[in-house]
CSV table of C-alpha atoms in Angstrom, one decimal:
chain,number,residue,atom,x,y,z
A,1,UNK,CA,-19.5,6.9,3.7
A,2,UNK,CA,-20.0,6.6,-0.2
A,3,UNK,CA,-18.5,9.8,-1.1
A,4,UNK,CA,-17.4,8.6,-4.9
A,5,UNK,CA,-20.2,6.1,-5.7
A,6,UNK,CA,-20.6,2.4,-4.8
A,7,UNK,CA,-17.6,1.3,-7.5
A,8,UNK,CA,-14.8,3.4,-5.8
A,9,UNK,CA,-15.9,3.0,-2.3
A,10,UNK,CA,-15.9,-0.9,-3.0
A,11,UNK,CA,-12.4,-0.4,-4.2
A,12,UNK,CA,-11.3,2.0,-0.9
A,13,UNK,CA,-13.1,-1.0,1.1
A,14,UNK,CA,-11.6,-3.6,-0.6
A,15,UNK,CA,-7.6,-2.3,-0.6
A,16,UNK,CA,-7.7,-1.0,2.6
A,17,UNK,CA,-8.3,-4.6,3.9
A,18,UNK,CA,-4.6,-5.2,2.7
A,19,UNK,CA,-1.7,-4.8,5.3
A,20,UNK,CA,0.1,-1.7,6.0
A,21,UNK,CA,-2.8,0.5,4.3
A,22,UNK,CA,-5.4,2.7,6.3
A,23,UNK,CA,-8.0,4.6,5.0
A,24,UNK,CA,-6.2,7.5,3.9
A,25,UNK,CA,-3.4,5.0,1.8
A,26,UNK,CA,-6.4,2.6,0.1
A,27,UNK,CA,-7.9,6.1,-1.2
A,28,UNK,CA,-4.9,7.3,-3.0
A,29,UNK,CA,-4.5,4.1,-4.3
A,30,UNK,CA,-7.8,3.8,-5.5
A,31,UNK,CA,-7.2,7.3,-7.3
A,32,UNK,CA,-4.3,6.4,-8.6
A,33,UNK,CA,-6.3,2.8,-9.9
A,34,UNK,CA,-8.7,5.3,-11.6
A,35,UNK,CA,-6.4,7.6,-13.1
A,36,UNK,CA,-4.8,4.2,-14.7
A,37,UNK,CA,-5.5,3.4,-18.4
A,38,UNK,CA,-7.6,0.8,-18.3
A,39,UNK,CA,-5.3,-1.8,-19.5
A,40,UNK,CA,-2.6,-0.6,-16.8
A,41,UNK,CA,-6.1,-1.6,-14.5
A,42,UNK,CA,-6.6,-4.6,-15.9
A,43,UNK,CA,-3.2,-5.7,-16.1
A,44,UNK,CA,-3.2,-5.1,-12.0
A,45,UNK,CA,-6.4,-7.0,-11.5
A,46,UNK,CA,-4.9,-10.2,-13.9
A,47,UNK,CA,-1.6,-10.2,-11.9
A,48,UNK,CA,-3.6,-10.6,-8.5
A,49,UNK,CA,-6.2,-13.6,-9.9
A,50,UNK,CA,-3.3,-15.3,-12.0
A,51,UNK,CA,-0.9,-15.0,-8.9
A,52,UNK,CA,-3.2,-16.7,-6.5
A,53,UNK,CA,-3.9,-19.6,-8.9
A,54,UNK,CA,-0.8,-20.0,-10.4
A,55,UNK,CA,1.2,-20.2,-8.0
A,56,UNK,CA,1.8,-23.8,-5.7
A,57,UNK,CA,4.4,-24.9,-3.4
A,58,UNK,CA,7.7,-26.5,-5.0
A,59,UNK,CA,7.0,-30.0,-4.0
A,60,UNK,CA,11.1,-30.0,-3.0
A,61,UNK,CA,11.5,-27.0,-1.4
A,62,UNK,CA,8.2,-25.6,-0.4
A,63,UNK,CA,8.9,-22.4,-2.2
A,64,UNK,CA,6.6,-20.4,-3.9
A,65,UNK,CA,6.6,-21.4,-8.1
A,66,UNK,CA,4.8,-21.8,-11.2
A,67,UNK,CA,6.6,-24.3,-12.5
A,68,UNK,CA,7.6,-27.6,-10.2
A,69,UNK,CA,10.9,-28.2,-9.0
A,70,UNK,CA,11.3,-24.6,-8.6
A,71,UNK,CA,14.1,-23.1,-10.7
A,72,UNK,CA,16.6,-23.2,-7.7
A,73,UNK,CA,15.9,-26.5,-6.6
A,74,UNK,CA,16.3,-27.5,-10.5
A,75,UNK,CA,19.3,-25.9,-11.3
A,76,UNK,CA,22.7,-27.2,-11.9
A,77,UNK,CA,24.5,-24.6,-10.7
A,78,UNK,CA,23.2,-24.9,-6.7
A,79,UNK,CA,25.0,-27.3,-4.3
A,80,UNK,CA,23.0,-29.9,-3.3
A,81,UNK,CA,24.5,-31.3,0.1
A,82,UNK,CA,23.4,-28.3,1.9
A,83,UNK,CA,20.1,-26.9,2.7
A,84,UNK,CA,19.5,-23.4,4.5
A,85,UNK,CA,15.6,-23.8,6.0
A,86,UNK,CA,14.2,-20.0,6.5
A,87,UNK,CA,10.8,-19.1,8.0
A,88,UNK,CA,9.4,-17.7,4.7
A,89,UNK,CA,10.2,-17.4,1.1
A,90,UNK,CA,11.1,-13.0,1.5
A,91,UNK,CA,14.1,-14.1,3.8
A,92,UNK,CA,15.0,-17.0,1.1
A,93,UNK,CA,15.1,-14.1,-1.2
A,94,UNK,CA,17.3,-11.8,1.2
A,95,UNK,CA,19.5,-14.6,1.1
A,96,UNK,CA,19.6,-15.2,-2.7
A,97,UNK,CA,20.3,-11.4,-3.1
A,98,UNK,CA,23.6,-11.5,-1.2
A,99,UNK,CA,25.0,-13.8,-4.0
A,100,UNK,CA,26.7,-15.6,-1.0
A,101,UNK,CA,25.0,-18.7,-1.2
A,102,UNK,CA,25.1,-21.6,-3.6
A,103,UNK,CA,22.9,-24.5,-1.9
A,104,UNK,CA,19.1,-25.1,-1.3
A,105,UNK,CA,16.7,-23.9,1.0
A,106,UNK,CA,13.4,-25.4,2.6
A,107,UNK,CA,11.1,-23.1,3.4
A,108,UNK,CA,9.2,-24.1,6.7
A,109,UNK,CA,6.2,-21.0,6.0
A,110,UNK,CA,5.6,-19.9,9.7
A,111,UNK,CA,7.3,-20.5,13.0
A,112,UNK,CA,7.1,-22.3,16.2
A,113,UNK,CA,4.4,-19.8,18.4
A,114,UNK,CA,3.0,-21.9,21.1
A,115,UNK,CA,1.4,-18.8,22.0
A,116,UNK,CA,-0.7,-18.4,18.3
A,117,UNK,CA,-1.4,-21.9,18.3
A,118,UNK,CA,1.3,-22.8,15.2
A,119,UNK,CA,3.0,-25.9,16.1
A,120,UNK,CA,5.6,-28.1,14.7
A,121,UNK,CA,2.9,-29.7,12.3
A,122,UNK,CA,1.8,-26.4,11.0
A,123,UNK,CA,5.5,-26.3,9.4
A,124,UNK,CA,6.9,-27.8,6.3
A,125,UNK,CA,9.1,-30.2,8.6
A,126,UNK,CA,7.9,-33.4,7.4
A,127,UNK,CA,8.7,-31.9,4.2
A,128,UNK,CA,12.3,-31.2,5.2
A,129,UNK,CA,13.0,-34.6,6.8
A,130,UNK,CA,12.4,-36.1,4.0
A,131,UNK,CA,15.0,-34.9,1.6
A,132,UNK,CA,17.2,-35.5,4.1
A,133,UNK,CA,19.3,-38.5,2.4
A,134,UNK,CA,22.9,-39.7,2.5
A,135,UNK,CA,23.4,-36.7,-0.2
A,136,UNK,CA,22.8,-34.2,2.4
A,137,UNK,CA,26.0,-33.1,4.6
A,138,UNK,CA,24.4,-30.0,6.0
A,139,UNK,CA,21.0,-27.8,7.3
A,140,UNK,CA,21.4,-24.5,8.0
A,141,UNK,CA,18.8,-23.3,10.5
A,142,UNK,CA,17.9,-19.4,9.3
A,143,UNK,CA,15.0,-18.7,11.2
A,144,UNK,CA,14.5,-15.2,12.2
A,145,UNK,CA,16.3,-14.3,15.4
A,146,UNK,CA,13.4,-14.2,17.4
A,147,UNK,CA,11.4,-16.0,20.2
A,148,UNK,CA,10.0,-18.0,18.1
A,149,UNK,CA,13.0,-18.8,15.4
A,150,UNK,CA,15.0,-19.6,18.0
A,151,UNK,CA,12.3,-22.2,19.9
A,152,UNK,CA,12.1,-23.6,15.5
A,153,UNK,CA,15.6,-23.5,15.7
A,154,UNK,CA,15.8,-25.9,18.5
A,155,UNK,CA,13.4,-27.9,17.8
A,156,UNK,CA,14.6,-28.5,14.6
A,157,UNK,CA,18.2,-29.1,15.7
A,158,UNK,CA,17.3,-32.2,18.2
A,159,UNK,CA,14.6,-33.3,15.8
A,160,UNK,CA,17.4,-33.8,13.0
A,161,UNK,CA,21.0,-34.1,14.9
A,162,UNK,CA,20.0,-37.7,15.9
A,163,UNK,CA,19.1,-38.5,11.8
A,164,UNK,CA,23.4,-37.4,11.2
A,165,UNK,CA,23.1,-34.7,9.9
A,166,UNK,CA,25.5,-31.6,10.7
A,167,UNK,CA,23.3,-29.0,11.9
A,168,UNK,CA,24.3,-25.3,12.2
A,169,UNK,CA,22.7,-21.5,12.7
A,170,UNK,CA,23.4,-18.5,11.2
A,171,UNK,CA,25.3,-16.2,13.5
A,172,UNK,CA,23.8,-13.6,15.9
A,173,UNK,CA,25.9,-10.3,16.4
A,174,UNK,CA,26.5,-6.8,15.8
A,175,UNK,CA,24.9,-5.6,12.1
A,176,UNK,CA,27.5,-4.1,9.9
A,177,UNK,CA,27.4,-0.5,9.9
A,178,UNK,CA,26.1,-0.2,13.3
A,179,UNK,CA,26.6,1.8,16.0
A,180,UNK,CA,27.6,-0.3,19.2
A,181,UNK,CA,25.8,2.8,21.3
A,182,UNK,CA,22.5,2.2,19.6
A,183,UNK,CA,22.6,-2.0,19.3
A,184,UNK,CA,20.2,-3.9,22.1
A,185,UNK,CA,21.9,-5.5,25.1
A,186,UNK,CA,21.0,-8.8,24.1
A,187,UNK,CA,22.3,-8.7,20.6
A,188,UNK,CA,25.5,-7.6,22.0
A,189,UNK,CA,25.4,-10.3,24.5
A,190,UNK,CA,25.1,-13.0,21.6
A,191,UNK,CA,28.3,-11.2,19.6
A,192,UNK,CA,30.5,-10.9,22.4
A,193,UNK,CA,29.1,-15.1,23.1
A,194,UNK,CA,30.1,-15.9,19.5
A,195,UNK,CA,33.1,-13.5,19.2
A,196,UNK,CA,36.3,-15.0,16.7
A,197,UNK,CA,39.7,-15.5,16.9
A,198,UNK,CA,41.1,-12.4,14.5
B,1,UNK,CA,15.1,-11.8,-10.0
B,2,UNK,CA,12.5,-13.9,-10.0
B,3,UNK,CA,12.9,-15.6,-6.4
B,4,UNK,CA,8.9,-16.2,-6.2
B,5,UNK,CA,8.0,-17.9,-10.2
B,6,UNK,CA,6.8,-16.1,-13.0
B,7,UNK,CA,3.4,-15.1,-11.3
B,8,UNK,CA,4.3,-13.8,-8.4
B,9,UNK,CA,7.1,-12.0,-9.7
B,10,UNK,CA,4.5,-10.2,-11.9
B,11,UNK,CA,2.1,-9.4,-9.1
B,12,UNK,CA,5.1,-7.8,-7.1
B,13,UNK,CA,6.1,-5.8,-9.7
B,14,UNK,CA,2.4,-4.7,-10.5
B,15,UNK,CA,2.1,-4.2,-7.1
B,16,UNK,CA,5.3,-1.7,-6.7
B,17,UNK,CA,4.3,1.2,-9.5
B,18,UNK,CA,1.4,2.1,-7.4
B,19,UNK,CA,2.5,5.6,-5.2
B,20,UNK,CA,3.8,4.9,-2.2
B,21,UNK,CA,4.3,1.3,-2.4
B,22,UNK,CA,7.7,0.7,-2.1
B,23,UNK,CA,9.4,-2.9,-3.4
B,24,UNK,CA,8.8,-4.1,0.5
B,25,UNK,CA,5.5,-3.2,0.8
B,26,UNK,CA,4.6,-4.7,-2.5
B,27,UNK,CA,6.0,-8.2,-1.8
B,28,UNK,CA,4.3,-8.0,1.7
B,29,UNK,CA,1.0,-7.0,-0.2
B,30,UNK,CA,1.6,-10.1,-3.0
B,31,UNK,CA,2.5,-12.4,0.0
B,32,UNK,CA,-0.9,-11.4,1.8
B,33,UNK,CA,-2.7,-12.0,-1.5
B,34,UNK,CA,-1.6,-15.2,-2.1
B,35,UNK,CA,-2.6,-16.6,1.4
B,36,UNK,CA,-6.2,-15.2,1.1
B,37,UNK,CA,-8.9,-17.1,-0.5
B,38,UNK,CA,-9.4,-17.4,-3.7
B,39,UNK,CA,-13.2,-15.6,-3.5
B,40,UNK,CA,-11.2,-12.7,-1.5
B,41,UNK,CA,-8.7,-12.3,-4.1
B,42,UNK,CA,-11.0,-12.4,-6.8
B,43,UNK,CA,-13.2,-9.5,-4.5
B,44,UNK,CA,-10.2,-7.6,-5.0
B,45,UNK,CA,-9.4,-7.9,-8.3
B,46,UNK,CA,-12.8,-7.0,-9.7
B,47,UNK,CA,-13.2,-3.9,-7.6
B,48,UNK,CA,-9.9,-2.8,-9.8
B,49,UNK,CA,-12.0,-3.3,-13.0
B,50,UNK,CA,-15.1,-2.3,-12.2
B,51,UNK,CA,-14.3,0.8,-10.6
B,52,UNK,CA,-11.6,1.8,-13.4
B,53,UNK,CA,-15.0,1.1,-15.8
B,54,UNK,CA,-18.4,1.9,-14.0
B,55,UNK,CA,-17.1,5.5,-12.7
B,56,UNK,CA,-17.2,8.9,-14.5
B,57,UNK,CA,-17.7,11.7,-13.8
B,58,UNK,CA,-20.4,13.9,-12.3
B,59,UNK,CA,-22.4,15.9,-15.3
B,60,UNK,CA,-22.8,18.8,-12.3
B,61,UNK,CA,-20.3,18.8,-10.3
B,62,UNK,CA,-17.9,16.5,-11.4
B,63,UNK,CA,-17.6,14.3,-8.9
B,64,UNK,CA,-16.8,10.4,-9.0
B,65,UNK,CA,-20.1,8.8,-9.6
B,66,UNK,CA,-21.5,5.6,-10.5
B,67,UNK,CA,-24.9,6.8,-11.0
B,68,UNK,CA,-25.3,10.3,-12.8
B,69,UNK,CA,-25.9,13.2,-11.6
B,70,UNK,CA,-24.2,11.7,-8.0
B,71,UNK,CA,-26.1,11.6,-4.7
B,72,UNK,CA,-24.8,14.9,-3.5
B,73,UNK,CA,-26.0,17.1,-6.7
B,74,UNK,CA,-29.5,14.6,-6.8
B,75,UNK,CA,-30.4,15.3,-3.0
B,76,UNK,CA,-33.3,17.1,-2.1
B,77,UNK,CA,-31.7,17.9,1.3
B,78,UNK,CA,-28.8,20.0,0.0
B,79,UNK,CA,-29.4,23.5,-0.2
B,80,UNK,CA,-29.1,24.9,-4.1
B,81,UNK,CA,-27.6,28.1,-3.6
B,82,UNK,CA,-24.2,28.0,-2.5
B,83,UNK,CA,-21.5,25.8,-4.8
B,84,UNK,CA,-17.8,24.6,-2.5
B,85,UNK,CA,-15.4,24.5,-5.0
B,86,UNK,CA,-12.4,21.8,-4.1
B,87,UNK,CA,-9.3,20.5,-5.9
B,88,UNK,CA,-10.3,17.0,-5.8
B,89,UNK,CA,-13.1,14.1,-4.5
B,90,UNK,CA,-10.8,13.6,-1.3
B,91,UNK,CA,-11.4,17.1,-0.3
B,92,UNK,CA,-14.5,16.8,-1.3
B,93,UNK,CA,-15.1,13.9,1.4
B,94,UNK,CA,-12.9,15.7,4.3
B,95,UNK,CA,-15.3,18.6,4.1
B,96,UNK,CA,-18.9,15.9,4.1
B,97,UNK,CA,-17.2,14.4,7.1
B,98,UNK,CA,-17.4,17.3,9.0
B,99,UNK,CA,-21.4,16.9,8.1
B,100,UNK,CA,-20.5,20.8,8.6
B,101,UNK,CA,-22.0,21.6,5.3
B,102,UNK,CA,-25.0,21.3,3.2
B,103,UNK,CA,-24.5,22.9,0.0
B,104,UNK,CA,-23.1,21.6,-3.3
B,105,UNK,CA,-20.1,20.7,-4.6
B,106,UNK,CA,-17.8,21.5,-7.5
B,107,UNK,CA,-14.7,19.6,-8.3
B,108,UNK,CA,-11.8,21.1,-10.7
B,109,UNK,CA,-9.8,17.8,-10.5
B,110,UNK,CA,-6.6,19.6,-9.9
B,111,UNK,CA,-5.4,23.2,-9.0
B,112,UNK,CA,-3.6,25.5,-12.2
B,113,UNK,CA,0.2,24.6,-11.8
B,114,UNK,CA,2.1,26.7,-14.5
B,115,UNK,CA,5.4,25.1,-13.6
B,116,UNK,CA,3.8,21.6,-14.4
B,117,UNK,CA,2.1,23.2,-17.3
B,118,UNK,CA,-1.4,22.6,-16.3
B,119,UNK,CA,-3.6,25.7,-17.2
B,120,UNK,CA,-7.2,26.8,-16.2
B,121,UNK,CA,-8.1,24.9,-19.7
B,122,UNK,CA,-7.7,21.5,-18.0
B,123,UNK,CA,-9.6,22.1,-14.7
B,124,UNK,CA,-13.4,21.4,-15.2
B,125,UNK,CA,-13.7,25.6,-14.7
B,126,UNK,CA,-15.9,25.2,-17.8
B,127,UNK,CA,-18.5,23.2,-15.8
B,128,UNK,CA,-18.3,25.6,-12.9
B,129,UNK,CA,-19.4,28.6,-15.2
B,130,UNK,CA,-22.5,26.5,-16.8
B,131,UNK,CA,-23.7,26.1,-13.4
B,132,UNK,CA,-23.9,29.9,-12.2
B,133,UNK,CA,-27.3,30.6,-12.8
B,134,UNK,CA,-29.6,33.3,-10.9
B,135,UNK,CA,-30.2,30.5,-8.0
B,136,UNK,CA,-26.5,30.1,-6.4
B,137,UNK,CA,-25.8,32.7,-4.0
B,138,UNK,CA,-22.4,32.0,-3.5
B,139,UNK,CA,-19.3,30.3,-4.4
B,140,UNK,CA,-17.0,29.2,-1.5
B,141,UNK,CA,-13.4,28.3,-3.2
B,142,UNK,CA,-12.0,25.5,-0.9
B,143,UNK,CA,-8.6,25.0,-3.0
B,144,UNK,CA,-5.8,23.9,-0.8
B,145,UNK,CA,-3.6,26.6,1.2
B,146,UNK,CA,-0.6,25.9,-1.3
B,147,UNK,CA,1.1,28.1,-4.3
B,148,UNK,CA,-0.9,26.6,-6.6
B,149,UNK,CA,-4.2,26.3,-4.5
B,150,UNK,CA,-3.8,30.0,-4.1
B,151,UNK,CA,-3.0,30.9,-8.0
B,152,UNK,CA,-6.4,28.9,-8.3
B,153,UNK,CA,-8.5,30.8,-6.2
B,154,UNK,CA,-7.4,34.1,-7.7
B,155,UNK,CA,-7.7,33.1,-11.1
B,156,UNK,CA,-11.3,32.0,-10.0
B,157,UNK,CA,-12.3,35.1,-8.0
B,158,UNK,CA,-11.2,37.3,-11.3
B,159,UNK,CA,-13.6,35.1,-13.6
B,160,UNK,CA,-16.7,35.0,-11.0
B,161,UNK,CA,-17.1,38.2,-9.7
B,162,UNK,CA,-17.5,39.8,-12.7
B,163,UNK,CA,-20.6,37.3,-13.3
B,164,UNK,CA,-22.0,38.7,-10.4
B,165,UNK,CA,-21.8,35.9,-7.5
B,166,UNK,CA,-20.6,36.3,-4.1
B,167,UNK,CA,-17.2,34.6,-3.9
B,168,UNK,CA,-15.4,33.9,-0.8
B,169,UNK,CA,-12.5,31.6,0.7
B,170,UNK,CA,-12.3,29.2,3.7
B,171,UNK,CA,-10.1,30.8,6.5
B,172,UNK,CA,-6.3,30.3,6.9
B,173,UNK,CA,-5.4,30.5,10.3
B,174,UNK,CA,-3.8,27.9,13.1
B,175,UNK,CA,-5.2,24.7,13.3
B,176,UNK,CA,-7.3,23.6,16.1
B,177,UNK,CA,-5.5,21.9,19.3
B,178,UNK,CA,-1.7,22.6,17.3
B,179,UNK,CA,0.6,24.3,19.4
B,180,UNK,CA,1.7,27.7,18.4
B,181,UNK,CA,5.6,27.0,18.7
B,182,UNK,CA,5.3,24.7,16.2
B,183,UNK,CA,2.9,26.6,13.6
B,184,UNK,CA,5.1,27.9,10.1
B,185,UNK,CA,5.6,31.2,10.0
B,186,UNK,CA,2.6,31.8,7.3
B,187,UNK,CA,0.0,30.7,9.0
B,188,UNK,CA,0.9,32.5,12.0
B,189,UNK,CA,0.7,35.9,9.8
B,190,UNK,CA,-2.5,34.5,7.6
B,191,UNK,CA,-4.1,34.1,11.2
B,192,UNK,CA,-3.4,37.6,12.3
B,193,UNK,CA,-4.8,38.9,9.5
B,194,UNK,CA,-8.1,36.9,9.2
B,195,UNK,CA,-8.5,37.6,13.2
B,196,UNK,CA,-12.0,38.4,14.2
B,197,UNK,CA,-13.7,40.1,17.3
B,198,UNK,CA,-14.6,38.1,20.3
């Protein structure tokens, strides 16, 4: 189907590889692309080449940087005696915009999923265990709560309870806002489980 | 907030002015970028430039082209006499998919808006007329069933006739396989009117 000439059906072809876009979506974009100045384009096309060179693991943290230690792992301003590990850098950065939370994180990339083939080794673990000195009172296991966060989770929790460190997870329970009528029977099981005293 | 380094950063925020892409999607898309390969990325980023610098425009009809005049207005298997005039190349490609027609093509690269102040002056009209010699028949205005799609097709009936072509419109009416219920209340009455015998 080259409707528009090889160029822009290369581009259609091309974008609608990318997640969350179908064949109608990577057309508009690619409109849109052409309807760009050409700078705007160019500037698009530099930010996906400089992005996937630039761009390494924090050799502390396993988070995404240009510059190594990554600027949370070198600033002043974080705790350093506790570390939150998360599945992936997005939910280190859903963290980071609540403002609640002044330590590190580890980033593990991926989860536990016996069932894709990702085991523990797949994971930034080794990683993790070995900032794990004297300095380091706590690890905060924020995997998704999911299947396979919560087999991470455990895994995690026996592989470094026995090393002294205090281990904890975030809590499961009802989202703020919600509707008790519309939340799933299992999350409502795991609030009631972890309900406080008021 | 720069959770990602400079480059990422950059990518997502490229990422989230194109239409549509939202500041979710766009850090989803970065993330998929930076996990593909560095050839893949590359793929990508060229088919940005190169489209945004090897396509123009149609010298006949106005489509997107690499190679001028495009395949459609070169082909020795379309028939010469009847011109479909469209908005833009999508519609352009919805009507080649049905493989339901084998005239030519004419694309105004927009519809007259007044309240968006674009005016007959900026749709490639000029073009259309150049093209009305004693061999096309007919002109089939295709612009979309809209206010503005209408205003179009009026304006355009007004300046053709006169010139002595046949002009015509596609048919409003109720889409195939919809459900009458659920069918707006002009369609309904454009249907009636365009009925035909059995």
């Amino acid at each position: 189907m080259n409707y528009y000439g090889e160029s822009v059906t290369r581009l259609i072809e091309q974008l609608s590889r990318l997640p969350g876009i179908g064949g109608k979506s990577a057309q508009r974009l690619a409109f849109h692309i052409i309807n760009m100045s050409k700078d705007e384009a160019r500037a698009l096309a530099e930010s996906i080449v400089s992005a996937k060179t630039e761009v390494k693991y924090c050799s502390v943290c396993c988070n995404l940087t240009d510059s190594d230690p990554c600027t949370i792992c070198s600033s002043s301003k974080r705790r350093r005696d506790i570390i939150m590990v998360v599945e992936n850098p997005r939910d280190m950065a859903a963290y980071e915009k609540t403002k609640g939370y002044d330590g590190l994180y580890h980033i593990l990339h991926g989860a536990i999923a016996v069932t894709r083939g990702i085991g523990p080794e797949d994971l930034k673990i080794r990683e993790l265990i070995s900032r794990l000195d004297d300095s380091v009172k706590e690890v905060i296991i924020a995997t998704n709560p999911t299947v396979e966060g919560d087999v991470t989770a455990v895994y995690l929790s026996k592989l470094l309870k026995p090393l002294g460190v205090k281990v904890t997870r975030i809590a499961n329970g009802v989202p703020v806002g919600s509707d008790l009528e519309y939340v799933d029977e299992v999350t409502l099981s795991r609030a009631l489980e972890g309900r406080a005293e008021m």
